C-alpha positions as a printed Julia matrix, in Angstrom:
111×3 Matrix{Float64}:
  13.2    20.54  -12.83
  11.95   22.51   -9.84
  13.17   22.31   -6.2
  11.37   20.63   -3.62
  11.87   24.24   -1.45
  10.36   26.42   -4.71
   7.6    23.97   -4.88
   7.02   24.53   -0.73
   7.44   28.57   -1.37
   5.18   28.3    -4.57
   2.87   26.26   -2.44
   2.0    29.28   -0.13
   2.44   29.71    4.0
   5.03   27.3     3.44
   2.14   24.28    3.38
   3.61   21.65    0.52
   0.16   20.95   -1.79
  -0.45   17.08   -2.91
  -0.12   17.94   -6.46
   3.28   19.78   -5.41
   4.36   16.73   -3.52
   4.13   14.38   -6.4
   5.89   16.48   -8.87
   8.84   16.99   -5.96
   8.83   12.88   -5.25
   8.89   12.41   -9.21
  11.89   14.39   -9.36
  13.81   13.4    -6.3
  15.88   10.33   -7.52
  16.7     9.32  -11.05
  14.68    6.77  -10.47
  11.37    8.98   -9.67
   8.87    7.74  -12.28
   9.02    4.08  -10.44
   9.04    5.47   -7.03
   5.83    7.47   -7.54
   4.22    4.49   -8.65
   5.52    2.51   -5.8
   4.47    5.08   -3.36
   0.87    5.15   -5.52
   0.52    1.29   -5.14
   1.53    1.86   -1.5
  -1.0     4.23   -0.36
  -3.71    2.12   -2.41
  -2.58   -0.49   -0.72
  -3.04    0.93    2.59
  -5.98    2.15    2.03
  -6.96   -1.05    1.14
  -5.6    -2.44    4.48
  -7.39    0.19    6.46
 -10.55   -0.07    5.16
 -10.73   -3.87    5.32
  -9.67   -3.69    9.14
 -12.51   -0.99    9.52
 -15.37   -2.97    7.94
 -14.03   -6.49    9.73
 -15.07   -9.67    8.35
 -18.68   -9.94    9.69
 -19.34   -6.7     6.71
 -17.29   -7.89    4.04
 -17.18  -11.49    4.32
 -14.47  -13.91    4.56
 -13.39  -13.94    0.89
 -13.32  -10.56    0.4
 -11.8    -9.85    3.96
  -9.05  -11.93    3.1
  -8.53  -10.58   -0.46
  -8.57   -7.42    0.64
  -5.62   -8.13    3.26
  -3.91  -10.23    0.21
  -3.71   -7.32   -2.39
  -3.37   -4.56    0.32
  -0.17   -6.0     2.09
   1.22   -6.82   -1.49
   0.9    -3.2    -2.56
   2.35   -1.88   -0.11
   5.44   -4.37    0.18
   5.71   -2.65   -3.8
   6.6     0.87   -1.79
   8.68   -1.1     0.68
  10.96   -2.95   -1.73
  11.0     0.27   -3.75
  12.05    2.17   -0.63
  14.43   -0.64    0.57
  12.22   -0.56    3.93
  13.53   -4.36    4.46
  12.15   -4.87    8.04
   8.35   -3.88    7.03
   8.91   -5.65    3.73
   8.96   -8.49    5.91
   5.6    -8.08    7.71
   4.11   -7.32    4.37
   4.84  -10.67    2.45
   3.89  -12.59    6.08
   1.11  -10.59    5.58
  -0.04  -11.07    2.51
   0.95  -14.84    2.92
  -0.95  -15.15    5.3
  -3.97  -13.84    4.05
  -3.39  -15.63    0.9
  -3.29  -19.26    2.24
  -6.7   -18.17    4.31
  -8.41  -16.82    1.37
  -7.36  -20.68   -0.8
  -8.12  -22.19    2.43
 -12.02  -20.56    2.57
 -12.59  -20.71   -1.41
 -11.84  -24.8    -1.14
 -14.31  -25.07    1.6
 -16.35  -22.73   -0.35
 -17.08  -20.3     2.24
């Protein structure tokens, strides 16, 4: 398995590439297959969060809005409980709660 600091040098002008990145964070722990795919779910999950906060509600409407901030925040608690980030671990399941009980709330009154 290669070094995180060959993978930097190997990288060139000491810039760490994406692909580079992955196969360091895959390697880091014993446990580096399921942290990759935490920290996969994670940024999906961001982006998720990011581009539903972007677009609002008026553009996506309430269902998907709420959906949106559901699945997001549930990815990325995934990275959190992976990383043993307890404290944003927190927000994320209030968040996803949250979102959750609006999104039941708006498919009952079928809006």
């Amino acid at each position: 398995m290669m070094s995180a600091a060959l993978l930097v040098a190997q990288a060139g002008a000491g810039a760490m590439t994406a692909g580079a990145w992955l196969v360091a964070q895959a390697g880091a722990t014993a446990g580096g297959g399921w942290l990759l795919a935490a920290d996969v779910l994670g940024w999906a999950g961001m982006i998720m969060l990011l581009g539903a906060f972007a677009l609002g509600i008026e553009r996506l409407g309430a269902r998907r809005y709420y959906a949106a901030n559901a699945l997001g925040a549930a990815l990325v608690a995934v990275v959190c409980l992976a990383r043993e980030t307890w404290p944003a671990l927190a927000l994320e399941v209030v968040w996803a709660s949250v979102a959750a009980v609006n999104l039941a709330r708006k498919w009952r009154a079928g809006g």
